[in-house]
């Protein structure tokens, strides 16, 4: 009977945590679509509305490092319930915001709740389930993590088009209320550790460093010629350096960086961040190709992207079933091979590539992502004791937050750099000495003149059409070049992944990895 009750508790806990994680991830992917509608409602500029996104990201970066301390001090249950309440209240305030400043303030509240949800969710599950069930736990959480961003564009597009952008936030309220009640009833209190001192210097230096780095790297287009961006990055790096020194010297650090002495945990963090670069590169680039280059609507693009999420969910469920029976590295290395194949194939797509082929390639990438993230996380956490799990989770999510921003910035910079080079190269071929360009120009001019335009207008229209075609072709070639770079980066981490080894932690050494 006790075994049945314990099993029921585990799965009820899984239900509560995954529902909340799904809500937070869905919100993140949907809000990006609502920025244009917010600009019209508030009469705001693009620079102002960008802070609606940045405020949430910066709050995550500042708050996540402190989650380990607060959860140890107050207990997982209390902090998690407070996090869900804050996220829900922030969603309500976002929905009723009357100007940009009130929206930004509401997003900060939402971000504090989101930080604890992201960090504590996995920690609660890892301390609830047995070590042998870790692979299955990470797989289920991963399915929720991937399903939300996949549903986001389609669901968000429908809500914004048929209702109002405010419902993007209002839909979190019933989920948040139900989740709060379930968490109060189902979750158990965890052990408190009141003796631990708050690391004020660590908090201030990490907050300053994360704000500076994420402020610059969170921009969609970073101008590295702007001295302000360079100075902010220097300040951020210096603050993080001071943070690292402080964490290694004091006995009770906010983030236990000593966990990185565990080679497997440290290497798994590096591999996951490189994998996220490949993942988010595709997430950001493919919608650009489908909508800006191929000219598809957001709904059409969403339907092409959605099967990838299904493939990811299938891969994660397969890993959940087979992960304990096979060497975890088999899944991870197979996943990297699939991602390399996908990225290399994507580097050869053209305007004539059928949508079904793009969907198939995306499903291959989805399988790769599903077989990679969960196994590598499983290996990385295999040598971490339950006592150190909250510190490990906070450290893992902090590194992922910075790594994701860096990855997106790197991919965007490569794309823009190649776009500029390709456009200049193609535009340089449009001149009187190139018979092909002149024939195209005369043909377009003739067609426009037949349509009733004057000769001057026909010439201008023909040139505009040609340079528009050049811009699309330059952007397509830049995407191809960037996907090739992603395939190379993904290929580079195959060997480090092969060298990972899942660690079985001896019972008599459990205390060696405990949080300080």
Coordinates of C-alpha atoms in Angstrom, one line a residue:
X1 CA 0.0 0.0 0.0
X2 CA 2.8 2.4 0.9
X3 CA 4.5 1.7 -2.4
X4 CA 1.3 2.5 -4.3
X5 CA 0.9 5.7 -2.3
X6 CA 4.5 6.7 -2.9
X7 CA 4.1 6.0 -6.7
X8 CA 0.9 8.1 -6.8
X9 CA 2.6 11.0 -5.0
X10 CA 5.5 10.9 -7.5
X11 CA 3.2 11.1 -10.6
X12 CA 1.0 13.8 -9.0
X13 CA 4.1 15.8 -8.3
X14 CA 5.2 15.2 -11.9
X15 CA 1.8 16.5 -13.1
X16 CA 1.9 19.7 -11.1
X17 CA 5.5 20.6 -12.0
X18 CA 5.2 19.8 -15.7
X19 CA 2.0 21.9 -16.0
X20 CA 3.7 24.9 -14.5
X21 CA 6.8 24.5 -16.6
X22 CA 4.6 24.2 -19.7
X23 CA 2.8 27.4 -18.8
X24 CA 6.1 29.3 -18.3
X25 CA 7.6 28.0 -21.6
X26 CA 4.5 28.6 -23.6
X27 CA 4.3 32.2 -22.3
X28 CA 7.9 32.8 -23.4
X29 CA 7.3 31.7 -27.0
X30 CA 3.9 33.4 -27.4
X31 CA 4.8 36.8 -26.1
X32 CA 7.3 37.4 -29.0
X33 CA 4.4 37.4 -31.4
X34 CA 2.5 40.0 -29.5
X35 CA 5.1 42.8 -29.7
X36 CA 3.8 44.4 -32.9
X37 CA 0.2 44.5 -31.5
X38 CA 1.6 46.0 -28.2
X39 CA 3.4 48.7 -30.2
X40 CA 0.1 49.8 -31.8
X41 CA -1.8 49.7 -28.5
X42 CA 0.8 51.7 -26.5
X43 CA 2.1 53.9 -29.4
X44 CA 5.6 52.6 -28.6
X45 CA 8.7 52.4 -30.7
X46 CA 10.5 49.1 -31.4
X47 CA 13.3 50.1 -29.0
X48 CA 10.7 50.6 -26.2
X49 CA 8.8 47.4 -26.8
X50 CA 12.1 45.4 -26.9
X51 CA 12.3 46.0 -23.1
X52 CA 9.1 43.9 -22.7
X53 CA 11.2 40.9 -23.8
X54 CA 14.4 42.1 -22.3
X55 CA 12.9 42.8 -18.8
X56 CA 11.8 39.1 -18.5
X57 CA 15.2 37.8 -19.7
X58 CA 17.2 40.1 -17.4
X59 CA 15.0 39.2 -14.4
X60 CA 15.6 35.5 -15.1
X61 CA 19.4 36.0 -15.2
X62 CA 19.4 38.0 -12.0
X63 CA 17.1 35.7 -10.0
X64 CA 18.1 32.2 -11.0
X65 CA 21.4 32.2 -9.2
X66 CA 19.7 32.9 -5.8
X67 CA 17.1 30.1 -6.2
X68 CA 19.3 27.5 -4.6
X69 CA 19.8 29.6 -1.4
X70 CA 16.1 30.5 -1.1
X71 CA 14.8 26.9 -1.7
X72 CA 17.3 25.5 0.9
X73 CA 16.3 28.3 3.4
X74 CA 12.5 28.2 2.9
X75 CA 11.8 24.8 1.4
X76 CA 11.0 23.8 -2.1
X77 CA 7.2 23.7 -1.6
X78 CA 6.9 27.3 -0.2
X79 CA 9.2 28.8 -2.8
X80 CA 7.6 26.9 -5.7
X81 CA 4.0 27.9 -4.7
X82 CA 5.2 31.6 -4.3
X83 CA 6.8 31.4 -7.7
X84 CA 3.6 30.2 -9.4
X85 CA 1.6 32.9 -7.6
X86 CA 4.0 35.6 -8.7
X87 CA 4.0 34.3 -12.3
X88 CA 0.2 34.3 -12.3
X89 CA -0.1 37.7 -10.8
X90 CA 2.5 39.0 -13.3
X91 CA 0.4 37.6 -16.1
X92 CA -2.7 39.3 -14.9
X93 CA -0.8 42.7 -14.6
X94 CA 0.6 42.2 -18.1
X95 CA -2.8 41.7 -19.5
X96 CA -4.3 44.9 -17.9
X97 CA -1.2 47.0 -18.5
X98 CA -2.0 50.6 -19.7
X99 CA 1.4 51.7 -21.0
X100 CA 4.9 50.4 -21.8
X101 CA 6.3 51.1 -18.3
X102 CA 3.5 49.2 -16.5
X103 CA 4.0 46.3 -18.9
X104 CA 7.8 46.2 -18.2
X105 CA 7.2 46.3 -14.4
X106 CA 4.7 43.4 -14.8
X107 CA 7.2 41.4 -16.8
X108 CA 9.7 41.8 -14.0
X109 CA 7.2 40.3 -11.6
X110 CA 6.5 37.5 -14.0
X111 CA 10.2 37.0 -14.5
X112 CA 10.9 36.5 -10.8
X113 CA 8.2 33.7 -10.7
X114 CA 9.5 32.2 -14.0
X115 CA 13.1 32.0 -12.7
X116 CA 12.1 29.9 -9.7
X117 CA 9.7 27.8 -11.8
X118 CA 12.5 27.0 -14.3
X119 CA 15.1 26.2 -11.6
X120 CA 13.0 24.6 -8.9
X121 CA 10.8 22.5 -11.2
X122 CA 13.5 20.0 -12.2
X123 CA 15.0 20.1 -8.7
X124 CA 11.7 19.0 -7.1
X125 CA 11.3 16.1 -9.5
X126 CA 15.0 15.0 -9.2
X127 CA 14.6 14.8 -5.4
X128 CA 11.2 13.1 -5.6
X129 CA 12.2 10.3 -8.1
X130 CA 14.9 7.7 -7.7
X131 CA 18.3 7.9 -9.5
X132 CA 17.2 5.1 -11.8
X133 CA 14.2 7.2 -13.0
X134 CA 16.2 10.3 -13.8
X135 CA 16.2 9.7 -17.5
X136 CA 12.5 9.3 -17.6
X137 CA 12.0 12.4 -15.6
X138 CA 14.2 14.6 -17.8
X139 CA 12.5 13.2 -20.9
X140 CA 9.0 14.1 -19.7
X141 CA 10.0 17.6 -18.6
X142 CA 11.8 17.9 -22.0
X143 CA 8.6 17.1 -23.9
X144 CA 6.8 19.9 -22.1
X145 CA 9.7 22.2 -22.7
X146 CA 9.7 21.5 -26.4
X147 CA 6.0 21.3 -26.9
X148 CA 5.3 24.8 -25.6
X149 CA 7.6 26.7 -28.0
X150 CA 6.3 24.6 -30.9
X151 CA 2.6 25.4 -30.0
X152 CA 3.5 29.0 -29.3
X153 CA 3.6 30.4 -32.8
X154 CA 0.4 28.7 -34.0
X155 CA -1.6 29.4 -30.8
X156 CA -0.3 32.9 -30.4
X157 CA -1.0 33.8 -34.0
X158 CA -4.6 32.5 -33.6
X159 CA -5.2 34.5 -30.3
X160 CA -3.7 37.7 -31.6
X161 CA -5.6 37.5 -34.9
X162 CA -9.0 36.5 -33.5
X163 CA -9.0 37.9 -29.9
X164 CA -6.5 40.3 -28.4
X165 CA -2.8 40.2 -27.5
X166 CA -3.9 40.6 -23.9
X167 CA -5.3 37.1 -23.9
X168 CA -1.7 35.8 -24.4
X169 CA -1.3 36.7 -20.8
X170 CA -4.8 36.1 -19.5
X171 CA -4.7 32.4 -20.6
X172 CA -2.0 31.9 -17.9
X173 CA -4.4 32.8 -15.1
X174 CA -6.6 29.7 -14.9
X175 CA -3.5 27.5 -15.4
X176 CA -1.7 29.3 -12.6
X177 CA -4.7 29.2 -10.2
X178 CA -5.2 25.5 -10.7
X179 CA -1.5 24.8 -10.4
X180 CA -1.2 26.8 -7.2
X181 CA -4.1 24.8 -5.5
X182 CA -2.6 21.5 -6.7
X183 CA 0.9 22.4 -5.4
X184 CA -0.6 23.4 -2.0
X185 CA -2.4 20.1 -1.7
X186 CA 0.0 17.6 -3.3
X187 CA 3.6 18.8 -2.7
X188 CA 5.4 17.8 0.5
X189 CA 7.6 20.1 2.6
X190 CA 11.3 19.7 2.1
X191 CA 14.1 20.0 4.6
X192 CA 15.1 23.5 5.5
X193 CA 18.7 24.7 5.9
X194 CA 18.4 27.9 8.0
X195 CA 22.1 28.0 8.9
X196 CA 23.2 29.0 5.4
X197 CA 24.2 32.7 5.1
X198 CA 23.0 34.8 2.2
X199 CA 25.9 35.6 -0.2
X200 CA 25.3 39.3 -0.7
X201 CA 28.5 40.0 -2.6
X202 CA 27.8 37.0 -4.9
X203 CA 24.3 38.2 -5.5
X204 CA 25.3 41.8 -6.4
X205 CA 28.2 40.7 -8.7
X206 CA 26.2 38.1 -10.4
X207 CA 23.2 40.5 -10.9
X208 CA 25.5 43.2 -12.3
X209 CA 27.3 40.7 -14.6
X210 CA 24.1 39.0 -15.9
X211 CA 22.3 42.3 -16.5
X212 CA 25.2 43.7 -18.5
X213 CA 25.8 40.6 -20.5
X214 CA 22.1 39.8 -21.2
X215 CA 21.4 43.5 -21.9
X216 CA 23.8 43.4 -24.8
X217 CA 23.5 39.8 -26.0
X218 CA 19.7 39.9 -25.7
X219 CA 19.4 42.4 -28.5
X220 CA 18.4 41.1 -31.9
X221 CA 21.0 43.2 -33.6
X222 CA 24.1 44.0 -31.6
X223 CA 26.2 46.9 -32.9
X224 CA 29.8 46.0 -31.9
X225 CA 31.0 49.4 -33.2
X226 CA 29.0 51.1 -30.5
X227 CA 31.4 51.9 -27.6
X228 CA 28.5 51.7 -25.1
X229 CA 27.9 48.0 -25.9
X230 CA 31.6 47.2 -25.6
X231 CA 31.9 49.0 -22.2
X232 CA 28.8 47.3 -20.9
X233 CA 30.2 43.9 -21.9
X234 CA 33.6 44.7 -20.2
X235 CA 31.7 45.6 -17.0
X236 CA 29.6 42.4 -17.2
X237 CA 32.7 40.2 -17.7
X238 CA 34.5 41.9 -14.9
X239 CA 31.5 41.5 -12.5
X240 CA 31.2 37.8 -13.4
X241 CA 34.9 37.4 -12.8
X242 CA 34.5 38.9 -9.3
X243 CA 31.5 36.7 -8.8
X244 CA 33.5 33.5 -9.7
X245 CA 36.4 34.5 -7.4
X246 CA 34.0 35.2 -4.5
X247 CA 32.1 32.0 -4.9
X248 CA 35.3 29.9 -4.8
X249 CA 36.7 31.6 -1.7
X250 CA 33.7 31.8 0.7
X251 CA 32.4 28.7 2.6
X252 CA 28.7 29.2 1.7
X253 CA 28.4 30.5 -1.9
X254 CA 25.2 31.4 -3.6
X255 CA 26.1 29.1 -6.6
X256 CA 28.3 26.2 -5.7
X257 CA 30.9 26.5 -8.5
X258 CA 32.8 23.6 -6.9
X259 CA 30.3 21.3 -8.6
X260 CA 32.1 22.1 -11.8
X261 CA 35.1 20.1 -10.5
X262 CA 32.9 17.1 -11.4
X263 CA 34.2 16.6 -14.9
X264 CA 31.0 14.9 -16.1
X265 CA 28.7 17.6 -14.8
X266 CA 31.0 20.4 -16.2
X267 CA 31.4 18.8 -19.6
X268 CA 27.6 18.1 -19.9
X269 CA 27.0 21.8 -19.3
X270 CA 29.3 22.7 -22.1
X271 CA 27.8 20.2 -24.5
X272 CA 24.2 21.3 -23.7
X273 CA 25.1 24.9 -24.4
X274 CA 26.7 24.1 -27.7
X275 CA 23.7 21.9 -28.6
X276 CA 21.4 24.8 -27.7
X277 CA 23.3 27.0 -30.1
X278 CA 22.4 24.6 -32.9
X279 CA 18.8 24.2 -31.6
X280 CA 18.0 27.9 -31.3
X281 CA 19.9 28.7 -34.5
X282 CA 17.3 26.6 -36.3
X283 CA 14.5 27.9 -34.2
X284 CA 15.3 31.5 -35.2
X285 CA 16.4 31.0 -38.8
X286 CA 13.8 28.7 -40.2
X287 CA 10.8 30.9 -39.4
X288 CA 12.8 33.8 -41.1
X289 CA 13.2 31.6 -44.2
X290 CA 9.6 30.5 -44.3
X291 CA 8.0 33.9 -43.7
X292 CA 10.4 36.5 -45.0
X293 CA 12.0 34.6 -47.9
X294 CA 9.3 32.1 -49.0
X295 CA 6.5 34.5 -48.1
X296 CA 4.3 32.1 -46.0
X297 CA 1.9 33.4 -43.3
X298 CA 2.6 32.8 -39.6
X299 CA -0.1 30.1 -39.5
X300 CA 1.4 28.3 -42.6
X301 CA 4.9 28.5 -41.0
X302 CA 3.5 27.2 -37.7
X303 CA 2.0 24.1 -39.4
X304 CA 5.4 23.3 -41.1
X305 CA 7.2 23.8 -37.8
X306 CA 4.8 21.8 -35.6
X307 CA 5.7 18.2 -36.7
X308 CA 9.2 18.9 -35.3
X309 CA 7.8 19.2 -31.8
X310 CA 6.0 15.9 -32.3
X311 CA 9.3 14.2 -33.4
X312 CA 11.0 15.7 -30.3
X313 CA 8.3 14.4 -28.0
X314 CA 8.5 10.9 -29.6
X315 CA 12.3 10.8 -29.2
X316 CA 12.1 11.9 -25.6
X317 CA 9.5 9.3 -24.8
X318 CA 11.6 6.6 -26.5
X319 CA 14.6 7.7 -24.4
X320 CA 12.5 7.6 -21.3
X321 CA 11.6 3.9 -22.0
X322 CA 15.0 2.7 -23.2
X323 CA 17.4 5.1 -21.5
X324 CA 18.0 2.8 -18.5
X325 CA 18.6 -0.2 -20.7
X326 CA 21.1 1.2 -23.2
X327 CA 24.3 3.2 -22.9
X328 CA 23.1 6.9 -22.6
X329 CA 25.9 8.0 -25.0
X330 CA 24.3 6.0 -27.8
X331 CA 21.3 8.3 -27.8
X332 CA 23.4 11.5 -27.5
X333 CA 25.9 10.6 -30.3
X334 CA 23.0 9.4 -32.6
X335 CA 21.3 12.8 -31.9
X336 CA 24.3 14.8 -32.8
X337 CA 24.7 12.9 -36.1
X338 CA 21.0 13.7 -36.9
X339 CA 21.5 17.4 -36.0
X340 CA 24.6 17.5 -38.2
X341 CA 22.8 15.9 -41.1
X342 CA 19.8 18.2 -40.6
X343 CA 21.9 21.4 -40.5
X344 CA 24.0 20.3 -43.5
X345 CA 20.9 19.5 -45.5
X346 CA 19.4 22.9 -44.5
X347 CA 22.5 24.6 -45.9
X348 CA 21.3 23.5 -49.3
X349 CA 17.7 24.5 -49.3
X350 CA 16.4 26.8 -52.0
X351 CA 13.2 28.7 -52.7
X352 CA 12.1 25.6 -54.7
X353 CA 12.5 23.2 -51.9
X354 CA 9.1 21.6 -51.2
X355 CA 7.5 22.4 -47.8
X356 CA 7.1 18.6 -47.2
X357 CA 10.9 18.2 -47.5
X358 CA 11.5 21.1 -45.0
X359 CA 9.0 19.5 -42.6
X360 CA 10.8 16.2 -42.9
X361 CA 14.2 17.8 -42.3
X362 CA 12.8 19.6 -39.2
X363 CA 11.4 16.3 -37.9
X364 CA 14.9 14.8 -38.2
X365 CA 16.2 17.7 -36.2
X366 CA 13.4 17.2 -33.7
X367 CA 14.5 13.6 -33.2
X368 CA 18.0 14.8 -32.7
X369 CA 17.1 17.3 -30.1
X370 CA 14.9 14.8 -28.2
X371 CA 17.7 12.2 -28.1
X372 CA 20.3 14.7 -27.0
X373 CA 19.3 17.1 -24.3
X374 CA 17.8 14.5 -21.9
X375 CA 20.6 12.0 -22.1
X376 CA 23.3 14.6 -21.7
X377 CA 21.5 16.1 -18.7
X378 CA 21.0 12.6 -17.2
X379 CA 24.8 11.9 -17.5
X380 CA 25.7 15.3 -16.1
X381 CA 23.4 14.9 -13.0
X382 CA 24.3 11.3 -12.4
X383 CA 27.1 12.1 -10.0
X384 CA 25.3 14.8 -8.1
X385 CA 23.7 14.0 -4.8
X386 CA 20.1 14.9 -3.9
X387 CA 21.5 17.3 -1.3
X388 CA 23.3 19.3 -3.9
X389 CA 20.6 19.1 -6.6
X390 CA 19.1 22.6 -5.9
X391 CA 22.6 24.1 -6.4
X392 CA 23.3 22.0 -9.5
X393 CA 19.9 23.0 -11.0
X394 CA 20.5 26.7 -10.3
X395 CA 24.0 26.5 -11.8
X396 CA 22.8 24.5 -14.8
X397 CA 20.0 27.0 -15.6
X398 CA 22.2 30.1 -15.0
X399 CA 24.8 28.7 -17.5
X400 CA 22.0 27.9 -20.0
X401 CA 20.6 31.4 -19.7
X402 CA 23.9 33.0 -20.6
X403 CA 24.7 30.3 -23.2
X404 CA 21.4 30.6 -25.0
X405 CA 21.8 34.4 -25.3
X406 CA 25.4 34.0 -26.5
X407 CA 24.3 31.3 -29.0
X408 CA 21.5 33.4 -30.4
X409 CA 23.8 36.4 -30.7
X410 CA 26.5 34.4 -32.5
X411 CA 24.0 32.9 -34.9
X412 CA 22.4 36.3 -35.6
X413 CA 25.8 37.9 -36.1
X414 CA 26.9 35.2 -38.6
X415 CA 23.6 35.5 -40.5
X416 CA 23.8 39.3 -40.8
X417 CA 27.5 39.3 -41.7
X418 CA 27.0 36.8 -44.5
X419 CA 23.9 38.6 -45.7
X420 CA 25.9 41.8 -46.0
X421 CA 28.7 40.1 -47.9
X422 CA 26.3 38.2 -50.2
X423 CA 24.2 41.3 -51.0
X424 CA 27.3 43.3 -51.9
X425 CA 28.6 40.5 -54.1
X426 CA 25.3 40.0 -55.9
X427 CA 24.5 43.7 -56.3
X428 CA 27.9 44.2 -57.8
X429 CA 27.0 41.9 -60.7
X430 CA 24.1 44.3 -61.7
X431 CA 25.8 46.6 -64.3
X432 CA 25.8 47.4 -67.9
X433 CA 28.7 45.0 -68.6
X434 CA 26.7 41.9 -67.4
X435 CA 24.4 40.8 -70.2
X436 CA 22.2 38.6 -68.0
X437 CA 21.4 41.5 -65.6
X438 CA 20.7 43.8 -68.5
X439 CA 18.4 41.4 -70.2
X440 CA 16.5 40.9 -67.0
X441 CA 16.3 44.7 -66.5
X442 CA 15.0 45.3 -70.0
X443 CA 12.4 42.5 -69.7
X444 CA 11.1 43.9 -66.4
X445 CA 11.1 47.4 -67.8
X446 CA 9.1 46.3 -70.8
X447 CA 6.5 44.4 -68.7
X448 CA 6.0 47.5 -66.5
X449 CA 5.8 49.8 -69.4
X450 CA 3.1 47.6 -71.0
X451 CA 1.2 47.9 -67.7
X452 CA 0.9 51.6 -68.3
X453 CA 3.9 53.0 -66.5
X454 CA 6.0 55.9 -67.9
X455 CA 9.5 55.0 -69.0
X456 CA 11.1 56.6 -65.9
X457 CA 8.7 54.8 -63.5
X458 CA 9.3 51.5 -65.4
X459 CA 13.0 51.9 -65.1
X460 CA 12.7 52.6 -61.3
X461 CA 10.3 49.7 -60.9
X462 CA 12.6 47.3 -62.8
X463 CA 15.6 48.3 -60.6
X464 CA 13.5 48.0 -57.4
X465 CA 12.4 44.5 -58.4
X466 CA 15.9 43.3 -59.3
X467 CA 17.3 44.6 -56.0
X468 CA 14.4 43.0 -54.1
X469 CA 15.3 39.7 -55.8
X470 CA 18.9 40.2 -54.8
X471 CA 18.0 40.9 -51.2
X472 CA 16.0 37.7 -51.0
X473 CA 18.8 35.6 -52.6
X474 CA 21.4 37.2 -50.4
X475 CA 19.3 36.3 -47.3
X476 CA 18.8 32.8 -48.5
X477 CA 22.6 32.3 -49.1
X478 CA 23.3 33.8 -45.6
X479 CA 20.9 31.2 -44.1
X480 CA 22.6 28.4 -46.0
X481 CA 26.0 29.6 -44.8
X482 CA 24.9 29.9 -41.2
X483 CA 23.3 26.4 -41.2
X484 CA 26.6 25.0 -42.5
X485 CA 28.4 26.7 -39.6
X486 CA 25.9 25.1 -37.2
X487 CA 26.5 21.7 -38.7
X488 CA 30.3 22.1 -38.1
X489 CA 29.8 23.2 -34.5
X490 CA 27.4 20.3 -33.8
X491 CA 30.0 17.9 -35.3
X492 CA 32.7 19.3 -33.0
X493 CA 31.0 18.1 -29.8
X494 CA 30.6 14.4 -31.0
X495 CA 33.9 13.4 -29.5
X496 CA 33.5 15.1 -26.1
X497 CA 30.0 13.5 -25.9
X498 CA 31.5 10.1 -26.6
X499 CA 34.0 10.6 -23.7
X500 CA 31.3 11.3 -21.2
X501 CA 30.6 8.5 -18.7
X502 CA 27.6 8.2 -16.5
X503 CA 28.8 8.1 -12.9
X504 CA 27.4 5.8 -10.2
X505 CA 27.8 7.6 -6.9
X506 CA 29.1 5.6 -4.0
X507 CA 26.9 5.8 -1.0
X508 CA 29.8 6.6 1.3
X509 CA 30.8 9.6 -0.7
X510 CA 27.4 11.3 -1.0
X511 CA 28.5 14.2 1.2
X512 CA 31.5 15.1 -1.0
X513 CA 29.3 16.9 -3.5
X514 CA 26.9 18.5 -1.1
X515 CA 26.3 22.2 -1.4
X516 CA 28.5 24.3 0.8

